[in-house]
Short mmCIF file of C-alpha atoms in Angstrom, two decimals:
data_model
loop_
_atom_site.label_atom_id
_atom_site.label_comp_id
_atom_site.label_asym_id
_atom_site.label_seq_id
_atom_site.Cartn_x
_atom_site.Cartn_y
_atom_site.Cartn_z
CA MET A 1 11.61 -16.81 42.41
CA PRO A 2 11.02 -17.51 39.07
CA SER A 3 14.13 -17.56 36.87
CA LEU A 4 14.62 -18.09 33.18
CA GLU A 5 18.69 -17.63 33.19
CA LEU A 6 19.80 -18.47 29.63
CA GLU A 7 23.57 -19.41 28.96
CA LEU A 8 23.70 -17.82 25.38
CA GLY A 9 27.68 -17.33 25.41
CA ARG A 10 30.99 -16.12 27.01
CA TYR A 11 32.30 -12.80 28.31
CA ASP A 12 35.97 -11.91 28.74
CA ASP A 13 36.57 -9.70 32.08
CA PRO A 14 40.40 -9.15 31.53
CA ASP A 15 40.16 -6.48 34.54
CA HIS A 16 39.52 -9.49 36.70
CA GLN A 17 40.89 -12.02 34.32
CA LEU A 18 37.68 -13.92 34.10
CA GLN A 19 36.36 -15.98 31.42
CA ALA A 20 32.43 -16.88 32.33
CA ASP A 21 28.97 -17.84 30.85
CA TYR A 22 27.07 -14.65 29.92
CA THR A 23 23.93 -15.58 31.05
CA VAL A 24 20.42 -13.28 30.60
CA ASP A 25 17.14 -13.72 33.07
CA LEU A 26 14.31 -13.19 30.54
CA CYS A 27 12.39 -12.79 33.84
CA LYS A 28 14.24 -9.59 34.69
CA SER A 29 15.95 -8.16 31.11
CA ASN A 30 14.84 -7.35 27.82
CA LEU A 31 17.56 -7.96 25.50
CA ALA A 32 18.24 -6.08 21.78
CA ILE A 33 20.68 -7.86 19.49
CA PHE A 34 22.37 -5.68 16.83
CA GLY A 35 24.64 -6.55 14.26
CA SER A 36 25.33 -6.66 10.32
CA SER A 37 23.97 -9.37 7.95
CA MET A 38 25.47 -12.59 8.97
CA SER A 39 27.13 -11.41 12.05
CA GLY A 40 24.96 -13.96 14.22
CA LYS A 41 21.89 -11.87 15.33
CA THR A 42 19.47 -14.87 14.56
CA THR A 43 21.84 -17.46 15.18
CA LEU A 44 21.64 -15.98 18.98
CA ILE A 45 17.76 -15.72 19.00
CA LYS A 46 18.34 -19.69 17.84
CA THR A 47 20.49 -20.29 20.88
CA LEU A 48 17.89 -18.44 23.36
CA LEU A 49 15.18 -20.71 22.03
CA VAL A 50 17.29 -23.93 22.42
CA ARG A 51 18.43 -22.94 25.78
CA LEU A 52 14.85 -22.22 27.01
CA HIS A 53 13.35 -25.45 26.04
CA GLN A 54 16.76 -27.52 27.28
CA LYS A 55 16.53 -26.03 31.07
CA ALA A 56 15.76 -28.56 33.66
CA ASP A 57 12.62 -27.15 35.17
CA PHE A 58 10.75 -26.71 31.32
CA PRO A 59 8.99 -24.22 31.68
CA ARG A 60 4.99 -25.20 30.68
CA ASP A 61 3.54 -21.91 31.42
CA GLU A 62 6.57 -19.92 29.01
CA GLU A 63 4.58 -18.43 25.77
CA VAL A 64 6.84 -17.57 23.05
CA TYR A 65 6.02 -15.11 20.13
CA ILE A 66 8.10 -14.72 17.41
CA LEU A 67 7.77 -12.23 14.46
CA ASP A 68 10.32 -13.14 12.05
CA PHE A 69 10.98 -10.72 9.54
CA SER A 70 14.20 -12.21 8.77
CA ASN A 71 12.32 -15.27 8.05
CA ASN A 72 15.33 -17.38 9.22
CA LEU A 73 13.41 -18.66 12.55
CA VAL A 74 10.61 -21.05 10.33
CA LEU A 75 12.00 -24.07 11.43
CA TYR A 76 11.75 -22.85 15.24
CA GLY A 77 8.24 -22.39 14.87
CA ASP A 78 7.38 -25.83 15.69
CA LEU A 79 8.71 -25.62 19.27
CA PRO A 80 6.39 -26.29 22.11
CA CYS A 81 7.06 -22.96 23.80
CA VAL A 82 6.48 -20.96 20.53
CA VAL A 83 2.48 -20.58 20.92
CA GLY A 84 2.91 -17.95 17.85
CA TYR A 85 5.21 -17.40 14.87
CA PHE A 86 4.78 -15.70 11.93
CA ASP A 87 6.59 -13.96 9.12
CA GLY A 88 6.12 -10.23 8.33
CA SER A 89 4.33 -10.92 5.04
CA ARG A 90 0.86 -10.54 6.76
CA GLU A 91 0.04 -7.43 8.71
CA GLU A 92 -3.00 -9.44 10.04
CA ASN A 93 -0.83 -11.86 11.90
CA VAL A 94 1.79 -9.25 13.14
CA ARG A 95 -1.48 -7.48 14.75
CA ARG A 96 -3.02 -10.69 16.06
CA VAL A 97 0.70 -11.52 18.17
CA PHE A 98 0.59 -7.95 19.33
CA ARG A 99 -2.92 -8.22 20.63
CA ARG A 100 -2.52 -11.55 22.29
CA VAL A 101 0.62 -10.49 24.04
CA GLU A 102 -1.31 -7.44 25.71
CA GLU A 103 -4.00 -9.63 26.49
CA ARG A 104 -1.52 -11.81 28.28
CA LEU A 105 -0.40 -8.65 29.89
CA ALA A 106 -3.86 -7.60 31.19
CA GLU A 107 -4.30 -11.13 32.34
CA ASN A 108 -1.16 -11.02 34.41
CA LEU A 109 -1.67 -7.41 36.05
CA LYS A 110 -4.94 -8.96 37.51
CA ASN A 111 -3.06 -11.88 38.77
CA LEU A 112 0.18 -9.95 40.18
CA HIS A 113 -2.23 -8.18 42.55
CA GLY A 114 -0.08 -5.14 42.29
CA ARG A 115 3.32 -7.70 42.49
CA VAL A 116 6.17 -7.89 40.42
CA TYR A 117 6.64 -10.86 38.24
CA ALA A 118 10.23 -11.48 39.06
CA GLU A 119 9.82 -11.34 42.83
CA LEU A 120 6.84 -14.01 43.18
CA SER A 121 7.96 -16.95 45.44
CA ARG A 122 8.23 -20.32 43.54
CA ASN A 123 5.14 -21.89 45.61
CA GLU A 124 3.61 -18.56 44.06
CA SER A 125 4.97 -19.29 40.68
CA ASP A 126 3.44 -23.03 40.29
CA GLN A 127 0.23 -22.12 41.42
CA LYS A 128 -2.29 -22.44 38.62
CA SER A 129 -3.57 -19.28 38.83
CA ARG A 130 -0.11 -17.71 38.49
CA ALA A 131 0.88 -15.31 35.84
CA ILE A 132 1.86 -16.60 32.72
CA HIS A 133 5.81 -15.70 31.38
CA VAL A 134 5.58 -14.43 27.94
CA THR A 135 8.89 -13.71 25.75
CA LEU A 136 8.21 -11.71 22.37
CA ILE A 137 10.87 -12.02 19.85
CA LEU A 138 10.99 -9.49 16.96
CA ASP A 139 13.82 -10.46 14.70
CA GLY A 140 14.47 -7.64 12.09
CA LEU A 141 13.85 -4.59 13.53
CA ASN A 142 14.53 -2.08 10.84
CA THR A 143 12.18 -3.82 8.82
CA PHE A 144 9.49 -3.06 11.44
CA TYR A 145 9.97 0.44 11.91
CA GLY A 146 10.87 0.87 7.94
CA ASN A 147 7.53 -0.24 6.64
CA GLU A 148 4.61 2.11 7.47
CA ARG A 149 2.35 -0.84 7.52
CA TYR A 150 3.78 -1.50 10.91
CA MET A 151 3.53 2.06 12.26
CA LEU A 152 0.38 1.50 14.37
CA TYR A 153 2.40 -1.33 16.32
CA GLN A 154 5.12 0.51 16.97
CA ASP A 155 4.03 2.13 20.05
CA GLU A 156 2.62 -0.68 21.12
CA LEU A 157 6.19 -2.37 20.97
CA LEU A 158 7.33 0.54 23.19
CA LYS A 159 4.63 -0.02 25.67
CA LEU A 160 5.35 -3.50 25.99
CA ALA A 161 9.54 -3.24 26.65
CA ARG A 162 8.85 -0.29 28.63
CA ASP A 163 6.53 -1.80 30.79
CA GLY A 164 6.16 -5.71 30.30
CA LEU A 165 8.99 -6.79 32.56
CA SER A 166 7.46 -6.31 35.67
CA LYS A 167 4.44 -7.86 34.67
CA GLY A 168 6.22 -11.02 32.98
CA VAL A 169 6.41 -10.14 29.37
CA THR A 170 10.03 -9.76 27.80
CA VAL A 171 10.89 -8.32 24.56
CA VAL A 172 13.76 -9.57 22.28
CA VAL A 173 14.66 -7.75 19.03
CA THR A 174 17.61 -7.93 16.51
CA ALA A 175 18.48 -5.22 14.47
CA SER A 176 21.17 -4.33 11.95
CA ASP A 177 21.15 -0.51 12.80
CA PRO A 178 21.06 0.54 16.28
CA SER A 179 18.96 3.42 15.59
CA ALA A 180 15.91 1.56 14.91
CA GLY A 181 13.11 2.63 17.15
CA GLY A 182 15.12 5.39 18.40
CA GLY A 183 16.44 6.29 21.90
CA ARG A 184 13.20 5.88 23.67
CA LEU A 185 13.16 2.07 22.96
CA LEU A 186 16.66 1.24 23.32
CA ASN A 187 16.15 2.76 26.68
CA CYS A 188 14.09 -0.31 27.64
CA PHE A 189 16.59 -2.91 26.86
CA ASN A 190 18.69 -3.23 29.86
CA ARG A 191 20.92 -6.19 27.98
CA ILE A 192 22.57 -5.05 25.01
CA ILE A 193 24.54 -7.58 22.61
CA ALA A 194 26.38 -5.72 19.62
CA PHE A 195 28.23 -8.16 17.05
CA ASP A 196 29.41 -6.61 13.63
CA ILE A 197 28.40 -2.62 13.69
CA PRO A 198 30.33 0.86 13.03
CA GLN A 199 32.76 1.83 15.67
CA GLU A 200 30.92 4.44 16.46
CA LYS A 201 27.90 2.99 17.10
CA TYR A 202 28.83 1.31 19.94
CA ALA A 203 29.51 4.18 22.12
CA ASP A 204 26.00 5.09 21.19
CA LEU A 205 24.86 1.81 22.46
CA PHE A 206 26.87 1.29 25.57
CA GLY A 207 27.46 5.15 26.60
CA TYR A 208 30.97 5.00 26.23
CA LYS A 209 33.96 4.35 23.89
CA VAL A 210 34.40 0.61 23.46
CA GLU A 211 36.93 -0.96 21.27
CA LYS A 212 35.40 -2.55 18.11
CA PRO A 213 36.36 -6.58 18.31
CA PRO A 214 37.24 -8.80 15.37
CA SER A 215 35.09 -8.79 12.43
CA ILE A 216 33.88 -12.97 13.45
CA LYS A 217 30.49 -14.08 13.21
CA GLY A 218 29.06 -14.48 16.71
CA ARG A 219 31.79 -11.98 18.31
CA GLY A 220 30.77 -8.62 19.75
CA ILE A 221 30.31 -6.85 22.61
CA ALA A 222 27.78 -7.54 25.29
CA ASN A 223 26.92 -5.25 28.42
CA ARG A 224 26.47 -6.99 32.00
CA ASP A 225 25.42 -4.75 34.82
CA VAL A 226 26.83 -1.32 34.36
CA ALA A 227 30.35 -2.49 31.97
CA ALA A 228 30.84 -4.12 28.86
CA TYR A 229 32.54 -6.81 27.51
CA GLU A 230 34.05 -8.77 24.74
CA PHE A 231 31.27 -11.46 23.97
CA HIS A 232 31.18 -14.93 21.97
CA GLY A 233 27.91 -16.38 21.36
CA TYR A 234 26.69 -19.88 21.73
CA TYR A 235 25.74 -22.19 19.01
CA PRO A 236 22.51 -23.36 19.53
CA TYR A 237 23.82 -27.13 19.26
CA ASP A 238 27.12 -28.66 19.62
CA SER A 239 29.23 -27.41 16.71
CA ASP A 240 29.78 -31.18 15.08
CA LEU A 241 25.83 -31.53 14.77
CA TYR A 242 25.22 -28.09 13.61
CA VAL A 243 26.79 -27.99 10.08
CA GLY A 244 24.64 -26.54 7.41
CA ASP A 245 20.66 -26.36 7.48
CA GLU A 246 20.75 -30.38 6.99
CA GLY A 247 22.62 -30.35 10.52
CA GLU A 248 20.17 -27.72 11.58
CA GLU A 249 17.51 -29.59 11.06
CA LYS A 250 18.73 -32.92 12.45
CA ALA A 251 19.87 -31.17 15.83
CA LEU A 252 16.50 -29.58 16.07
CA SER A 253 14.77 -32.96 15.46
CA ALA A 254 16.73 -34.58 18.30
CA LEU A 255 15.85 -31.81 20.84
CA LYS A 256 12.28 -32.27 19.93
CA THR A 257 12.56 -36.03 20.52
CA VAL A 258 14.23 -35.67 23.89
CA LEU A 259 11.12 -32.85 24.90
CA ARG A 260 8.64 -35.83 23.56
CA LYS A 261 10.44 -38.32 26.00
CA HIS A 262 10.65 -36.11 28.89
CA TYR A 263 7.21 -34.42 29.35
CA GLN A 264 4.51 -36.34 29.13
CA ASP A 265 2.32 -33.23 28.39
CA TYR A 266 4.56 -31.95 25.23
CA GLU A 267 1.47 -32.67 22.49
CA ALA A 268 -1.03 -30.53 24.84
CA LEU A 269 1.63 -27.99 24.68
CA LEU A 270 1.47 -28.23 21.14
CA GLU A 271 -2.68 -27.64 21.04
CA ARG A 272 -1.54 -23.99 22.56
CA LYS A 273 -0.17 -22.77 19.13
CA MET A 274 -2.34 -20.06 17.44
CA ASN A 275 -3.82 -20.81 14.16
CA VAL A 276 -3.16 -18.97 11.01
CA PHE A 277 -5.29 -18.63 8.09
CA THR A 278 -4.13 -19.99 4.84
CA ASP A 279 -5.10 -18.26 1.73
CA VAL A 280 -8.41 -19.86 1.20
CA LEU A 281 -10.70 -21.31 4.03
CA ASP A 282 -12.97 -24.12 2.58
CA GLU A 283 -15.00 -26.89 3.96
CA GLU A 284 -11.92 -29.08 3.45
CA ASN A 285 -9.87 -26.99 6.34
CA TRP A 286 -12.45 -25.62 8.15
CA ASN A 287 -12.35 -28.23 11.17
CA ARG A 288 -8.69 -27.20 11.72
CA PHE A 289 -9.89 -23.80 12.68
CA CYS A 290 -13.58 -24.35 14.14
CA PRO A 291 -13.92 -28.29 14.72
CA HIS A 292 -17.00 -28.13 16.92
CA THR A 293 -19.45 -25.82 14.62
CA PRO A 294 -20.10 -27.26 10.87
CA SER A 295 -19.49 -25.06 8.24
CA PHE A 296 -22.83 -25.40 6.39
CA THR A 297 -26.25 -25.48 8.57
CA PRO A 298 -29.68 -25.40 6.45
CA GLY A 299 -31.56 -22.23 6.73
CA PHE A 300 -28.48 -20.38 7.54
CA LEU A 301 -25.89 -18.44 5.89
CA THR A 302 -22.34 -19.35 7.04
CA ALA A 303 -20.46 -17.00 5.78
CA GLY A 304 -16.68 -17.77 7.47
CA LEU A 305 -14.60 -17.44 10.45
CA ASP A 306 -13.79 -14.23 12.85
CA TYR A 307 -10.21 -13.49 12.24
CA TYR A 308 -9.68 -13.10 15.75
CA THR A 309 -11.37 -15.90 17.44
CA PHE A 310 -12.07 -18.26 14.56
CA ALA A 311 -16.04 -17.95 15.73
CA SER A 312 -18.28 -19.33 13.32
CA VAL A 313 -19.73 -16.11 11.79
CA ALA A 314 -23.62 -17.22 10.63
CA ILE A 315 -26.78 -15.86 10.31
CA GLU A 316 -30.39 -17.21 10.67
CA LEU A 317 -32.05 -16.45 7.29
CA ARG A 318 -35.73 -16.41 8.21
CA THR A 319 -35.00 -13.57 10.67
CA ALA A 320 -32.31 -11.62 8.98
CA ARG A 321 -34.99 -9.45 7.88
CA CYS A 322 -32.43 -7.68 5.03
CA ILE A 323 -28.69 -8.14 4.02
CA ALA A 324 -26.74 -5.65 1.99
CA ILE A 325 -23.41 -6.82 0.31
CA TYR A 326 -20.76 -4.31 -0.59
CA GLY A 327 -17.74 -4.88 -2.41
CA ARG A 328 -15.58 -4.38 -5.35
CA LYS A 329 -15.46 -6.44 -8.39
CA SER A 330 -14.50 -9.88 -8.30
CA ALA A 331 -13.74 -9.72 -4.62
CA GLY A 332 -16.08 -12.50 -3.36
CA LYS A 333 -19.47 -11.18 -3.79
CA THR A 334 -20.79 -13.63 -6.05
CA ASN A 335 -19.37 -16.49 -3.54
CA LEU A 336 -20.95 -14.86 -0.87
CA LEU A 337 -24.40 -14.88 -2.50
CA ARG A 338 -23.75 -18.38 -3.22
CA LEU A 339 -23.37 -19.33 0.62
CA LEU A 340 -26.43 -17.50 1.40
CA LEU A 341 -28.84 -19.22 -1.43
CA ARG A 342 -27.07 -22.70 -0.41
CA GLY A 343 -28.41 -21.97 3.37
CA ALA A 344 -31.82 -20.95 2.03
CA ARG A 345 -32.85 -23.61 -0.53
CA GLU A 346 -32.65 -25.75 2.04
CA ILE A 347 -35.58 -23.57 4.30
CA PRO A 348 -38.99 -25.85 3.34
CA CYS A 349 -41.39 -24.31 0.66
CA VAL A 350 -38.96 -21.60 -0.01
CA ARG A 351 -38.91 -19.05 -2.82
CA PHE A 352 -36.70 -17.11 -4.53
CA VAL A 353 -37.45 -13.82 -6.60
CA LEU A 354 -34.02 -12.79 -8.41
CA TRP A 355 -34.05 -9.44 -10.12
CA ASP A 356 -30.86 -9.42 -12.40
CA ASP A 357 -29.65 -6.76 -15.09
CA GLY A 358 -27.92 -6.99 -18.37
CA ARG A 359 -24.80 -8.17 -16.77
CA GLY A 360 -26.20 -11.84 -15.90
CA GLU A 361 -24.42 -11.99 -12.75
CA LEU A 362 -27.05 -14.28 -11.33
CA GLU A 363 -26.69 -17.04 -13.96
CA LYS A 364 -23.92 -18.05 -11.72
CA VAL A 365 -25.74 -19.35 -8.78
CA LYS A 366 -28.41 -21.42 -11.55
CA ASP A 367 -26.92 -24.45 -9.91
CA LEU A 368 -28.41 -23.58 -6.55
CA THR A 369 -32.06 -22.04 -7.80
CA ASP A 370 -32.79 -25.00 -10.11
CA GLY A 371 -35.17 -27.31 -8.57
CA VAL A 372 -36.47 -24.32 -6.35
CA ASP A 373 -39.77 -22.21 -7.16
CA THR A 374 -37.95 -19.21 -8.60
CA VAL A 375 -38.88 -15.92 -10.33
CA LYS A 376 -36.57 -14.04 -12.39
CA VAL A 377 -37.27 -10.29 -13.69
CA SER A 378 -34.91 -7.85 -15.55
CA SER A 379 -36.60 -4.77 -14.87
CA ARG A 380 -37.67 -2.68 -11.64
CA LYS A 381 -41.49 -2.74 -12.95
CA LYS A 382 -41.54 -6.50 -12.99
CA PHE A 383 -39.94 -6.55 -9.73
CA GLU A 384 -42.49 -4.23 -7.92
CA GLU A 385 -45.47 -6.60 -9.36
CA VAL A 386 -43.64 -9.71 -8.13
CA ILE A 387 -43.49 -7.91 -4.58
CA ARG A 388 -46.92 -6.84 -4.95
CA ARG A 389 -48.27 -10.21 -5.11
CA TYR A 390 -46.49 -11.77 -2.36
CA PHE A 391 -47.11 -9.23 0.57
CA ASP A 392 -50.49 -7.91 1.46
CA LEU A 393 -50.25 -4.46 2.15
CA PRO A 394 -52.50 -1.58 1.66
CA ASP A 395 -53.11 -0.51 -1.61
CA ASP A 396 -52.17 3.04 -1.46
CA ILE A 397 -48.18 1.79 -1.05
CA TYR A 398 -48.61 2.00 -4.91
CA SER A 399 -50.53 4.06 -7.24
CA SER A 400 -49.58 2.78 -10.66
CA PRO A 401 -52.30 1.09 -12.39
CA GLU A 402 -49.74 -1.64 -13.93
CA PHE A 403 -49.29 -3.26 -10.56
CA GLU A 404 -53.33 -3.57 -10.35
CA GLU A 405 -53.86 -5.05 -13.32
CA SER A 406 -51.09 -7.67 -13.34
CA CYS A 407 -51.45 -8.68 -9.77
CA ASP A 408 -52.50 -12.16 -9.46
CA ARG A 409 -54.81 -12.72 -6.61
CA SER A 410 -54.89 -16.62 -7.17
CA ILE A 411 -51.39 -16.82 -4.97
CA PRO A 412 -52.27 -17.15 -1.33
CA VAL A 413 -51.23 -13.57 0.68
CA SER A 414 -51.84 -14.82 4.38
CA VAL A 415 -48.89 -15.43 5.72
CA GLU A 416 -49.58 -18.89 7.07
CA ASP A 417 -49.69 -20.18 3.02
CA ARG A 418 -47.41 -17.93 1.91
CA PRO A 419 -44.00 -19.31 1.01
CA PHE A 420 -40.28 -18.13 2.85
CA THR A 421 -39.12 -15.78 -0.04
CA VAL A 422 -35.76 -14.48 -0.95
CA PHE A 423 -35.72 -11.45 -2.75
CA VAL A 424 -32.44 -11.00 -4.41
CA VAL A 425 -31.76 -7.45 -5.57
CA GLN A 426 -28.65 -7.55 -8.00
CA SER A 427 -29.81 -4.94 -10.75
CA ARG A 428 -28.04 -1.72 -10.56
CA GLU A 429 -31.27 -0.11 -11.85
CA ALA A 430 -32.81 -0.62 -8.13
CA TYR A 431 -30.04 2.48 -7.31
CA GLN A 432 -30.69 5.00 -10.22
CA HIS A 433 -32.70 7.91 -9.60
CA ILE A 434 -36.23 6.57 -11.30
CA PRO A 435 -39.56 7.57 -9.39
CA GLY A 436 -41.91 5.30 -9.30
CA GLY A 437 -45.48 5.50 -7.90
CA SER A 438 -46.22 8.65 -6.02
CA GLY A 439 -42.82 9.82 -7.40
CA ARG A 440 -40.68 8.51 -4.50
CA HIS A 441 -37.92 5.98 -5.53
CA LEU A 442 -37.82 2.48 -5.30
CA LEU A 443 -35.65 2.25 -2.47
CA VAL A 444 -37.94 4.78 -0.41
CA ARG A 445 -41.07 2.62 -1.45
CA MET A 446 -40.01 -0.33 -0.57
CA GLN A 447 -39.01 0.16 3.27
CA PRO A 448 -42.42 -1.00 4.18
CA PHE A 449 -41.99 -4.44 2.60
CA ILE A 450 -38.38 -4.64 4.49
CA ASP A 451 -39.74 -3.74 7.58
CA SER A 452 -42.10 -5.99 7.68
CA ALA A 453 -39.63 -8.78 6.06
CA VAL A 454 -39.49 -11.24 9.28
CA SER A 455 -43.29 -11.48 9.84
CA GLU A 456 -44.21 -11.81 6.60
CA LYS A 457 -42.07 -14.61 5.90
CA ALA A 458 -39.55 -12.81 3.31
CA LEU A 459 -36.15 -11.90 3.16
CA PHE A 460 -34.23 -8.75 1.13
CA VAL A 461 -30.84 -9.78 -0.09
CA PHE A 462 -29.11 -6.52 -1.93
CA SER A 463 -26.14 -8.45 -3.60
CA ASP A 464 -24.32 -5.16 -5.12
CA VAL A 465 -24.95 -2.40 -3.26
CA GLN A 466 -24.08 0.45 -5.78
CA ARG A 467 -23.77 4.37 -5.15
CA ILE A 468 -26.96 6.01 -4.04
CA PRO A 469 -28.10 9.33 -5.57
CA SER A 470 -29.20 11.32 -2.56
CA ALA A 471 -29.01 11.65 1.10
CA GLU A 472 -32.93 11.34 1.29
CA ILE A 473 -32.66 7.87 -0.14
CA TYR A 474 -29.43 6.46 1.12
CA SER A 475 -30.86 7.18 4.57
CA TYR A 476 -34.06 5.25 4.23
CA PHE A 477 -31.92 2.41 2.68
CA ASN A 478 -29.77 2.51 5.63
CA TYR A 479 -32.36 2.37 7.73
CA SER A 480 -33.74 -1.00 6.50
CA ILE A 481 -30.76 -2.76 6.65
CA ALA A 482 -30.16 -5.00 9.04
CA ARG A 483 -26.55 -6.96 8.40
CA ALA A 484 -24.23 -5.90 6.13
CA PHE A 485 -20.94 -7.57 4.45
CA LEU A 486 -17.92 -5.72 2.93
CA LEU A 487 -15.36 -7.15 0.70
CA TYR A 488 -13.26 -4.76 0.86
CA ASP A 489 -10.26 -3.18 3.51
CA ILE A 490 -13.18 -1.29 5.63
CA ALA A 491 -10.85 1.72 6.22
CA ASP A 492 -10.29 2.42 2.80
CA PHE A 493 -14.09 1.95 1.92
CA VAL A 494 -14.79 4.51 4.69
CA ARG A 495 -12.31 7.06 3.08
CA ASP A 496 -13.09 6.77 -0.85
CA ARG A 497 -16.51 5.46 -0.97
CA GLY A 498 -18.17 5.17 2.31
CA ASN A 499 -19.99 8.48 2.04
CA GLY A 500 -23.89 7.49 2.07
CA THR A 501 -23.54 3.90 3.39
CA VAL A 502 -24.30 2.21 6.64
CA PHE A 503 -20.10 2.73 7.12
CA SER A 504 -20.10 6.41 6.72
CA ASN A 505 -20.04 7.52 10.26
CA MET A 506 -16.91 5.00 11.05
CA ASP A 507 -13.94 6.39 12.03
CA GLN A 508 -10.98 5.72 9.26
CA ALA A 509 -8.07 6.09 11.80
CA GLU A 510 -9.68 3.77 14.39
CA LEU A 511 -10.80 1.41 11.93
CA LYS A 512 -7.41 1.29 10.92
CA GLU A 513 -5.64 0.75 14.06
CA ARG A 514 -8.07 -2.04 15.14
CA PHE A 515 -7.89 -4.36 12.06
CA GLY A 516 -5.10 -3.58 9.81
CA LEU A 517 -5.06 -4.51 5.78
CA CYS A 518 -7.40 -6.52 4.05
CA ASP A 519 -6.49 -9.46 2.34
CA GLN A 520 -8.19 -11.03 -0.78
CA GLY A 521 -10.74 -13.39 0.70
CA ASP A 522 -11.23 -11.12 3.70
CA GLY A 523 -13.85 -8.83 4.94
CA PHE A 524 -16.20 -7.34 7.28
CA PHE A 525 -19.48 -8.26 8.79
CA TYR A 526 -21.60 -5.39 10.15
CA ASP A 527 -24.58 -6.22 12.44
CA LEU A 528 -26.26 -3.22 12.74
CA GLU A 529 -28.95 -4.16 15.30
CA LYS A 530 -26.26 -5.00 17.76
CA ALA A 531 -23.88 -2.49 16.22
CA ASP A 532 -21.03 -5.05 16.38
CA ILE A 533 -18.51 -5.08 13.43
CA GLN A 534 -16.21 -8.50 12.80
CA LYS A 535 -13.24 -8.85 10.05
CA ILE A 536 -13.91 -12.49 9.01
CA LYS A 537 -12.29 -14.78 6.47
CA PHE A 538 -15.09 -15.89 3.95
CA ILE A 539 -15.40 -19.36 3.44
CA LYS A 540 -14.96 -20.53 -0.38
CA ASP A 541 -18.03 -22.10 -1.79
CA HIS A 542 -16.41 -25.33 -3.82
CA ALA A 543 -18.37 -24.12 -6.77
CA SER A 544 -18.12 -20.48 -6.30
CA VAL A 545 -17.00 -17.66 -9.20
CA SER A 546 -16.53 -14.29 -8.12
#
């Protein structure tokens, strides 16, 4: 049978005049460790991790995930069984850990074919198709339950603790207050160790009155079967080595050296580790996350990486038709436009049409438009005149005589001779309710142009979408958009500003549960044609100014 029985300390059974090793089999038991600050909780977690790696039959298929709200386990994130280590500073990483563990639970459920993980035979547990054992360690349960950012994951923790053991998923938690998580969570832990806590709390944990042990680090009470005993936890290493931070680092380094010597696949185990985004994604660290796909491809907008799969998020510009960019000020919209123009300028015979306003935002992309056939306009009238030059559409689309007078018929209008043209709409005037030809709003009148953009060798980019004044107008506009980017927390955007946008019909609670919070440099890509939305980390253009 699979066994991950680890010696974590010694217990004293005076009724039977016995002092023996206190062991916990992670294949059969969840473990909860309680105690005040500096009482030995995190030290015992370190002991568990070291004993796990010291086992004679080193568990190559074991996966450990650590959520370190105490920030005391960072050195142990490099151990080969630790596939994911994250502190609690970024909610997104907490979400990724729960998502990964739930995926493993689902895979095990399929591979076990109705059997209980701990009851597999040794031969079955050695097969490549076997279920993988997972240990989820959450150090700092009170922080996890005390922060509203993590409310979405509390039920998930309860589910894993309740249902995971039989499917090969073990949960280990530490807490300063035994009430963290409530009775429903505590009932899922068949092994409990309590260090220095108030006297009355021992009875709550173990079901009967227990005499409080001396307030010495590593001394406490631990249950075994139905009884509770005085317990003394082991240090992770020999006591003469484990002296201060420097001694811990040396001892941990020595452990890694031994593991490297004994196991040829040590480095391969390290390759399983979950990646984590740094504060900025740029071309220098792109290959760390996505080594097989380039960060730049001519003719494409490579926006960034999927937050969960680390796959490249790229759009072929010649078939994109219409791209809309939403976001707050200084969120990175200019950076995204730079990425788009960088890919577009590599298209043979490309032309840019830039409609800016008094803000002069498009001056920030001048280095990318220099050397490219570029038309710059600053008013709605001029923008519409330029459109008329490049699209051979029926004359009744517009009725204003100024268009006819300014239309330069010397410019070729046949699709074969026409350059691929990128129309960038940066001006806020595009969204204001100013009727033009036939008394219709600009965005309404533009729809035929946008609809035919691919066949007419054009791309429309609305680089700073603003609030649109009426339902009729934003319905036309939303229908025209093929792909949208949002540089904003999507749940907050839907709640505060989403009305009338392509995101308006999305469920705020579902989005919050699915994606969590959004940090600076993060955002969303919405492919409306595929009805697919992705959270992404945007790549920073080397010369970007947001």
